[in-house]
Amino acid sequence: MALLIKNIRELFGTEKIPSGTKRGKDMGVIDSVRNAFLFAANDTITSFGRMEDLPDGMTAGLTDLEIIDASGRFVFPSFCDSHTHLVYSGSREQEFVDKIRGLSYEEIARRGGGILNSAKKLHAATEEELYRESMVRIHEIAGLGTGAIEIKSGYGLNTGDELKMLRVIRHIRENCPLEIRPTFLGAHAVPEIYRNDRESYIDLIINEMIPLVASEGLADYIDVFCDDGFFTIDETERILMAGMKYGLIPKIHANEIGFSGGVQVGVKYNALSVDHLERSGIDEISALLGSETMPTFLPGSALFLGLPDPPARLMIDSGLPVALASDYNPGSSPSGNMKLVMSLGCIRLKMTPEEVFNAVTVNSAYAMGIQDTFGSISEGKIASLIITKEIPSFGFFPYAFGSNLVDRIILRGKIWNPAVE
Ligand code: NIG
Ligand code: FE
């Protein structure tokens, strides 16, 4: 099977040699090819370049060939969403109303709402029901341009339900054309029955959950909600160390609620990413400089919860890379729309259209460990792509924040047809 996209007005995110990440000033730079073609064989990009360089006879003799004329349209690599909780049951619009009436996220959590509310709903759902609900969300985000996604457990909070969530993630991985990376987040909240004995819950995570998750190969990453009112620095360290012993790589929630020290702990354990960071300043920036940890912002949840914005500008101007992700979850970000995340990056975080593009492609690919196969248009990478509608300019894409500007989606070299999938 082969795919030729020709007459592309501009092909964005091209790389002759994949750079890994974009940091500092380079975040404002995107390589592109005007009047371009892109050729994919099976699921892989095998060549791209200017139309005048399209080799004659490149497609001669190919029987299973699809040709798309992308005149007037842009082509992007598909978005990588490096932080989500997409597997959950039901929804929490009652808490949405509670928040409108003045309750804070922490107050709702203390009353047994929040994460614990989702844990109850998840407990009541069968694996099959969870799978079906989650697949609806997968289809929704695929249509919005996401081609790769990290999904966390963390609404189980007991061994059986955590494994149930991770098995659902595996089932999704086996049955959809998106790239999926699973993360174990047993340390998302302390369940009610352990409220006065949190130590026992941490022991359960370390001595039972992690070994089981690892023995079934159900996760690549280990996450901890390291923040005020959730898990302390010491607890986080113990849980990360236990996970690392089993080959799980840290990727943590930090500094959403307070200056928790989570960023420093993440850096200390060489986390792939530290995410949220609404409460960050000079100390967090100095910890990140010189590290290989990707600071990741989740502007959808900052917007939804009315949190302060993280210092994105200061981080980029200090030379750091940054990634953006959706945090798709029922409590703090009931949206997996990465185009909206780009717009919020521009509007709230004062990032330029070029910076948000790099933050949702190459840098978010790094933040989920898939930079060798996703995140840019590069020979040998997976042909998961977005073909835009006819729009006046590149900047129009994040500017028109409420419009769906996707014309067609290509996933693994194939035109994605939502009616069939
Ligand atoms: O990333 N901050 C912790 N966890 C999620 C929220 C989960 C929930 O409220 O259900 C987040 O915002
Ligand atoms: Fe999250």
PDB file of N, CA, C and O in Angstrom, residues 332-384:
ATOM      1  N   SER A 332     -10.489  17.739  35.339  1.00  0.00           N
ATOM      2  CA  SER A 332      -9.841  19.038  35.160  1.00  0.00           C
ATOM      3  C   SER A 332      -9.678  19.434  33.704  1.00  0.00           C
ATOM      4  O   SER A 332      -9.287  20.570  33.420  1.00  0.00           O
ATOM      5  N   SER A 333      -9.992  18.526  32.780  1.00  0.00           N
ATOM      6  CA  SER A 333      -9.860  18.898  31.367  1.00  0.00           C
ATOM      7  C   SER A 333     -10.668  17.941  30.486  1.00  0.00           C
ATOM      8  O   SER A 333     -10.094  17.047  29.857  1.00  0.00           O
ATOM      9  N   PRO A 334     -11.983  18.141  30.454  1.00  0.00           N
ATOM     10  CA  PRO A 334     -12.788  17.207  29.655  1.00  0.00           C
ATOM     11  C   PRO A 334     -12.708  17.513  28.161  1.00  0.00           C
ATOM     12  O   PRO A 334     -13.720  17.657  27.484  1.00  0.00           O
ATOM     13  N   SER A 335     -11.507  17.601  27.658  1.00  0.00           N
ATOM     14  CA  SER A 335     -11.294  17.866  26.238  1.00  0.00           C
ATOM     15  C   SER A 335      -9.936  17.334  25.817  1.00  0.00           C
ATOM     16  O   SER A 335      -8.937  17.529  26.525  1.00  0.00           O
ATOM     17  N   GLY A 336      -9.906  16.669  24.688  1.00  0.00           N
ATOM     18  CA  GLY A 336      -8.624  16.182  24.146  1.00  0.00           C
ATOM     19  C   GLY A 336      -8.276  16.906  22.861  1.00  0.00           C
ATOM     20  O   GLY A 336      -7.557  16.368  22.025  1.00  0.00           O
ATOM     21  N   ASN A 337      -8.796  18.113  22.733  1.00  0.00           N
ATOM     22  CA  ASN A 337      -8.639  18.860  21.481  1.00  0.00           C
ATOM     23  C   ASN A 337      -7.276  19.569  21.446  1.00  0.00           C
ATOM     24  O   ASN A 337      -7.090  20.616  22.069  1.00  0.00           O
ATOM     25  N   MET A 338      -6.331  18.993  20.719  1.00  0.00           N
ATOM     26  CA  MET A 338      -4.972  19.539  20.717  1.00  0.00           C
ATOM     27  C   MET A 338      -4.862  20.846  19.920  1.00  0.00           C
ATOM     28  O   MET A 338      -3.948  21.628  20.134  1.00  0.00           O
ATOM     29  N   LYS A 339      -5.793  21.068  19.018  1.00  0.00           N
ATOM     30  CA  LYS A 339      -5.779  22.358  18.310  1.00  0.00           C
ATOM     31  C   LYS A 339      -6.164  23.465  19.295  1.00  0.00           C
ATOM     32  O   LYS A 339      -5.560  24.539  19.301  1.00  0.00           O
ATOM     33  N   LEU A 340      -7.146  23.172  20.154  1.00  0.00           N
ATOM     34  CA  LEU A 340      -7.522  24.136  21.184  1.00  0.00           C
ATOM     35  C   LEU A 340      -6.352  24.355  22.153  1.00  0.00           C
ATOM     36  O   LEU A 340      -6.087  25.476  22.597  1.00  0.00           O
ATOM     37  N   VAL A 341      -5.642  23.273  22.467  1.00  0.00           N
ATOM     38  CA  VAL A 341      -4.460  23.392  23.336  1.00  0.00           C
ATOM     39  C   VAL A 341      -3.442  24.342  22.696  1.00  0.00           C
ATOM     40  O   VAL A 341      -2.839  25.189  23.368  1.00  0.00           O
ATOM     41  N   MET A 342      -3.270  24.235  21.374  1.00  0.00           N
ATOM     42  CA  MET A 342      -2.347  25.156  20.677  1.00  0.00           C
ATOM     43  C   MET A 342      -2.832  26.604  20.842  1.00  0.00           C
ATOM     44  O   MET A 342      -2.041  27.506  21.147  1.00  0.00           O
ATOM     45  N   SER A 343      -4.132  26.803  20.648  1.00  0.00           N
ATOM     46  CA  SER A 343      -4.673  28.166  20.769  1.00  0.00           C
ATOM     47  C   SER A 343      -4.461  28.697  22.180  1.00  0.00           C
ATOM     48  O   SER A 343      -4.080  29.862  22.378  1.00  0.00           O
ATOM     49  N   LEU A 344      -4.705  27.849  23.192  1.00  0.00           N
ATOM     50  CA  LEU A 344      -4.516  28.287  24.577  1.00  0.00           C
ATOM     51  C   LEU A 344      -3.046  28.593  24.849  1.00  0.00           C
ATOM     52  O   LEU A 344      -2.723  29.509  25.604  1.00  0.00           O
ATOM     53  N   GLY A 345      -2.166  27.822  24.235  1.00  0.00           N
ATOM     54  CA  GLY A 345      -0.726  28.095  24.355  1.00  0.00           C
ATOM     55  C   GLY A 345      -0.412  29.500  23.853  1.00  0.00           C
ATOM     56  O   GLY A 345       0.379  30.233  24.454  1.00  0.00           O
ATOM     57  N   CYS A 346      -1.033  29.869  22.750  1.00  0.00           N
ATOM     58  CA  CYS A 346      -0.806  31.218  22.198  1.00  0.00           C
ATOM     59  C   CYS A 346      -1.465  32.281  23.080  1.00  0.00           C
ATOM     60  O   CYS A 346      -0.844  33.263  23.481  1.00  0.00           O
ATOM     61  N   ILE A 347      -2.751  32.053  23.397  1.00  0.00           N
ATOM     62  CA  ILE A 347      -3.543  33.103  24.049  1.00  0.00           C
ATOM     63  C   ILE A 347      -3.108  33.294  25.509  1.00  0.00           C
ATOM     64  O   ILE A 347      -2.900  34.411  25.978  1.00  0.00           O
ATOM     65  N   ARG A 348      -2.978  32.169  26.228  1.00  0.00           N
ATOM     66  CA  ARG A 348      -2.710  32.266  27.672  1.00  0.00           C
ATOM     67  C   ARG A 348      -1.212  32.273  27.984  1.00  0.00           C
ATOM     68  O   ARG A 348      -0.783  32.924  28.919  1.00  0.00           O
ATOM     69  N   LEU A 349      -0.445  31.466  27.238  1.00  0.00           N
ATOM     70  CA  LEU A 349       0.969  31.301  27.605  1.00  0.00           C
ATOM     71  C   LEU A 349       1.885  32.192  26.782  1.00  0.00           C
ATOM     72  O   LEU A 349       3.102  32.147  26.932  1.00  0.00           O
ATOM     73  N   LYS A 350       1.294  32.953  25.868  1.00  0.00           N
ATOM     74  CA  LYS A 350       2.051  33.909  25.044  1.00  0.00           C
ATOM     75  C   LYS A 350       3.118  33.213  24.203  1.00  0.00           C
ATOM     76  O   LYS A 350       4.214  33.751  23.977  1.00  0.00           O
ATOM     77  N   MET A 351       2.798  32.016  23.777  1.00  0.00           N
ATOM     78  CA  MET A 351       3.701  31.317  22.860  1.00  0.00           C
ATOM     79  C   MET A 351       3.265  31.660  21.426  1.00  0.00           C
ATOM     80  O   MET A 351       2.090  31.895  21.164  1.00  0.00           O
ATOM     81  N   THR A 352       4.210  31.660  20.498  1.00  0.00           N
ATOM     82  CA  THR A 352       3.870  31.986  19.106  1.00  0.00           C
ATOM     83  C   THR A 352       3.284  30.738  18.423  1.00  0.00           C
ATOM     84  O   THR A 352       3.463  29.609  18.918  1.00  0.00           O
ATOM     85  N   PRO A 353       2.621  30.922  17.278  1.00  0.00           N
ATOM     86  CA  PRO A 353       2.115  29.756  16.544  1.00  0.00           C
ATOM     87  C   PRO A 353       3.213  28.725  16.248  1.00  0.00           C
ATOM     88  O   PRO A 353       2.985  27.514  16.348  1.00  0.00           O
ATOM     89  N   GLU A 354       4.414  29.194  15.943  1.00  0.00           N
ATOM     90  CA  GLU A 354       5.510  28.249  15.663  1.00  0.00           C
ATOM     91  C   GLU A 354       5.879  27.487  16.940  1.00  0.00           C
ATOM     92  O   GLU A 354       6.120  26.279  16.911  1.00  0.00           O
ATOM     93  N   GLU A 355       5.925  28.208  18.065  1.00  0.00           N
ATOM     94  CA  GLU A 355       6.300  27.543  19.326  1.00  0.00           C
ATOM     95  C   GLU A 355       5.259  26.500  19.737  1.00  0.00           C
ATOM     96  O   GLU A 355       5.620  25.405  20.176  1.00  0.00           O
ATOM     97  N   VAL A 356       3.978  26.838  19.590  1.00  0.00           N
ATOM     98  CA  VAL A 356       2.976  25.837  20.012  1.00  0.00           C
ATOM     99  C   VAL A 356       2.986  24.634  19.075  1.00  0.00           C
ATOM    100  O   VAL A 356       2.770  23.503  19.503  1.00  0.00           O
ATOM    101  N   PHE A 357       3.284  24.877  17.814  1.00  0.00           N
ATOM    102  CA  PHE A 357       3.375  23.754  16.863  1.00  0.00           C
ATOM    103  C   PHE A 357       4.492  22.793  17.312  1.00  0.00           C
ATOM    104  O   PHE A 357       4.282  21.580  17.412  1.00  0.00           O
ATOM    105  N   ASN A 358       5.666  23.333  17.603  1.00  0.00           N
ATOM    106  CA  ASN A 358       6.759  22.463  18.063  1.00  0.00           C
ATOM    107  C   ASN A 358       6.412  21.791  19.399  1.00  0.00           C
ATOM    108  O   ASN A 358       6.822  20.657  19.654  1.00  0.00           O
ATOM    109  N   ALA A 359       5.642  22.498  20.227  1.00  0.00           N
ATOM    110  CA  ALA A 359       5.286  21.948  21.542  1.00  0.00           C
ATOM    111  C   ALA A 359       4.306  20.778  21.443  1.00  0.00           C
ATOM    112  O   ALA A 359       4.259  19.945  22.348  1.00  0.00           O
ATOM    113  N   VAL A 360       3.514  20.707  20.382  1.00  0.00           N
ATOM    114  CA  VAL A 360       2.553  19.587  20.257  1.00  0.00           C
ATOM    115  C   VAL A 360       3.010  18.532  19.249  1.00  0.00           C
ATOM    116  O   VAL A 360       2.289  17.574  18.986  1.00  0.00           O
ATOM    117  N   THR A 361       4.195  18.746  18.678  1.00  0.00           N
ATOM    118  CA  THR A 361       4.712  17.731  17.737  1.00  0.00           C
ATOM    119  C   THR A 361       6.037  17.174  18.274  1.00  0.00           C
ATOM    120  O   THR A 361       6.039  16.245  19.066  1.00  0.00           O
ATOM    121  N   VAL A 362       7.125  17.815  17.896  1.00  0.00           N
ATOM    122  CA  VAL A 362       8.427  17.223  18.207  1.00  0.00           C
ATOM    123  C   VAL A 362       8.671  17.120  19.722  1.00  0.00           C
ATOM    124  O   VAL A 362       9.155  16.086  20.222  1.00  0.00           O
ATOM    125  N   ASN A 363       8.312  18.163  20.487  1.00  0.00           N
ATOM    126  CA  ASN A 363       8.601  18.126  21.923  1.00  0.00           C
ATOM    127  C   ASN A 363       7.655  17.193  22.685  1.00  0.00           C
ATOM    128  O   ASN A 363       8.061  16.539  23.652  1.00  0.00           O
ATOM    129  N   SER A 364       6.405  17.123  22.245  1.00  0.00           N
ATOM    130  CA  SER A 364       5.498  16.198  22.946  1.00  0.00           C
ATOM    131  C   SER A 364       5.797  14.755  22.544  1.00  0.00           C
ATOM    132  O   SER A 364       5.566  13.833  23.327  1.00  0.00           O
ATOM    133  N   ALA A 365       6.335  14.549  21.336  1.00  0.00           N
ATOM    134  CA  ALA A 365       6.775  13.188  20.970  1.00  0.00           C
ATOM    135  C   ALA A 365       7.881  12.750  21.943  1.00  0.00           C
ATOM    136  O   ALA A 365       7.876  11.628  22.458  1.00  0.00           O
ATOM    137  N   TYR A 366       8.811  13.666  22.220  1.00  0.00           N
ATOM    138  CA  TYR A 366       9.892  13.368  23.183  1.00  0.00           C
ATOM    139  C   TYR A 366       9.305  13.064  24.561  1.00  0.00           C
ATOM    140  O   TYR A 366       9.723  12.121  25.242  1.00  0.00           O
ATOM    141  N   ALA A 367       8.311  13.871  24.973  1.00  0.00           N
ATOM    142  CA  ALA A 367       7.730  13.727  26.317  1.00  0.00           C
ATOM    143  C   ALA A 367       6.995  12.405  26.490  1.00  0.00           C
ATOM    144  O   ALA A 367       6.625  12.040  27.607  1.00  0.00           O
ATOM    145  N   MET A 368       6.753  11.690  25.387  1.00  0.00           N
ATOM    146  CA  MET A 368       6.166  10.350  25.526  1.00  0.00           C
ATOM    147  C   MET A 368       7.078   9.278  24.922  1.00  0.00           C
ATOM    148  O   MET A 368       6.639   8.138  24.700  1.00  0.00           O
ATOM    149  N   GLY A 369       8.334   9.663  24.675  1.00  0.00           N
ATOM    150  CA  GLY A 369       9.341   8.671  24.295  1.00  0.00           C
ATOM    151  C   GLY A 369       9.200   8.100  22.895  1.00  0.00           C
ATOM    152  O   GLY A 369       9.653   6.984  22.631  1.00  0.00           O
ATOM    153  N   ILE A 370       8.582   8.871  21.972  1.00  0.00           N
ATOM    154  CA  ILE A 370       8.390   8.329  20.627  1.00  0.00           C
ATOM    155  C   ILE A 370       9.009   9.235  19.558  1.00  0.00           C
ATOM    156  O   ILE A 370       8.576   9.225  18.410  1.00  0.00           O
ATOM    157  N   GLN A 371      10.049   9.981  19.951  1.00  0.00           N
ATOM    158  CA  GLN A 371      10.615  10.955  19.005  1.00  0.00           C
ATOM    159  C   GLN A 371      11.278  10.302  17.796  1.00  0.00           C
ATOM    160  O   GLN A 371      11.507  10.965  16.791  1.00  0.00           O
ATOM    161  N   ASP A 372      11.582   9.009  17.876  1.00  0.00           N
ATOM    162  CA  ASP A 372      12.200   8.357  16.712  1.00  0.00           C
ATOM    163  C   ASP A 372      11.190   8.015  15.634  1.00  0.00           C
ATOM    164  O   ASP A 372      11.568   7.747  14.494  1.00  0.00           O
ATOM    165  N   THR A 373       9.915   7.983  15.980  1.00  0.00           N
ATOM    166  CA  THR A 373       8.922   7.554  14.988  1.00  0.00           C
ATOM    167  C   THR A 373       7.806   8.578  14.755  1.00  0.00           C
ATOM    168  O   THR A 373       7.079   8.477  13.770  1.00  0.00           O
ATOM    169  N   PHE A 374       7.651   9.546  15.646  1.00  0.00           N
ATOM    170  CA  PHE A 374       6.564  10.538  15.527  1.00  0.00           C
ATOM    171  C   PHE A 374       7.119  11.948  15.741  1.00  0.00           C
ATOM    172  O   PHE A 374       8.288  12.119  16.088  1.00  0.00           O
ATOM    173  N   GLY A 375       6.286  12.948  15.516  1.00  0.00           N
ATOM    174  CA  GLY A 375       6.635  14.315  15.903  1.00  0.00           C
ATOM    175  C   GLY A 375       7.191  15.186  14.796  1.00  0.00           C
ATOM    176  O   GLY A 375       7.314  16.394  14.982  1.00  0.00           O
ATOM    177  N   SER A 376       7.547  14.587  13.653  1.00  0.00           N
ATOM    178  CA  SER A 376       8.011  15.428  12.536  1.00  0.00           C
ATOM    179  C   SER A 376       7.840  14.669  11.231  1.00  0.00           C
ATOM    180  O   SER A 376       7.539  13.475  11.222  1.00  0.00           O
ATOM    181  N   ILE A 377       8.028  15.415  10.133  1.00  0.00           N
ATOM    182  CA  ILE A 377       8.004  14.811   8.793  1.00  0.00           C
ATOM    183  C   ILE A 377       9.441  14.466   8.458  1.00  0.00           C
ATOM    184  O   ILE A 377      10.253  15.350   8.172  1.00  0.00           O
ATOM    185  N   SER A 378       9.735  13.202   8.535  1.00  0.00           N
ATOM    186  CA  SER A 378      11.113  12.791   8.373  1.00  0.00           C
ATOM    187  C   SER A 378      11.117  11.395   7.748  1.00  0.00           C
ATOM    188  O   SER A 378      10.250  10.576   8.097  1.00  0.00           O
ATOM    189  N   GLU A 379      12.032  11.122   6.851  1.00  0.00           N
ATOM    190  CA  GLU A 379      12.056   9.791   6.219  1.00  0.00           C
ATOM    191  C   GLU A 379      12.240   8.716   7.280  1.00  0.00           C
ATOM    192  O   GLU A 379      13.108   8.837   8.140  1.00  0.00           O
ATOM    193  N   GLY A 380      11.416   7.701   7.224  1.00  0.00           N
ATOM    194  CA  GLY A 380      11.504   6.613   8.198  1.00  0.00           C
ATOM    195  C   GLY A 380      10.535   6.756   9.350  1.00  0.00           C
ATOM    196  O   GLY A 380      10.301   5.801  10.090  1.00  0.00           O
ATOM    197  N   LYS A 381       9.972   7.963   9.527  1.00  0.00           N
ATOM    198  CA  LYS A 381       8.969   8.118  10.594  1.00  0.00           C
ATOM    199  C   LYS A 381       7.604   7.654  10.093  1.00  0.00           C
ATOM    200  O   LYS A 381       7.379   7.504   8.890  1.00  0.00           O
ATOM    201  N   ILE A 382       6.698   7.442  11.023  1.00  0.00           N
ATOM    202  CA  ILE A 382       5.354   6.958  10.694  1.00  0.00           C
ATOM    203  C   ILE A 382       4.561   8.049   9.967  1.00  0.00           C
ATOM    204  O   ILE A 382       4.578   9.215  10.385  1.00  0.00           O
ATOM    205  N   ALA A 383       3.850   7.629   8.925  1.00  0.00           N
ATOM    206  CA  ALA A 383       3.068   8.583   8.124  1.00  0.00           C
ATOM    207  C   ALA A 383       1.702   8.830   8.765  1.00  0.00           C
ATOM    208  O   ALA A 383       0.669   8.394   8.259  1.00  0.00           O
ATOM    209  N   SER A 384       1.698   9.514   9.907  1.00  0.00           N
ATOM    210  CA  SER A 384       0.452   9.954  10.535  1.00  0.00           C
ATOM    211  C   SER A 384       0.419  11.475  10.405  1.00  0.00           C
ATOM    212  O   SER A 384       1.304  12.169  10.937  1.00  0.00           O
TER     213      SER A 384
END
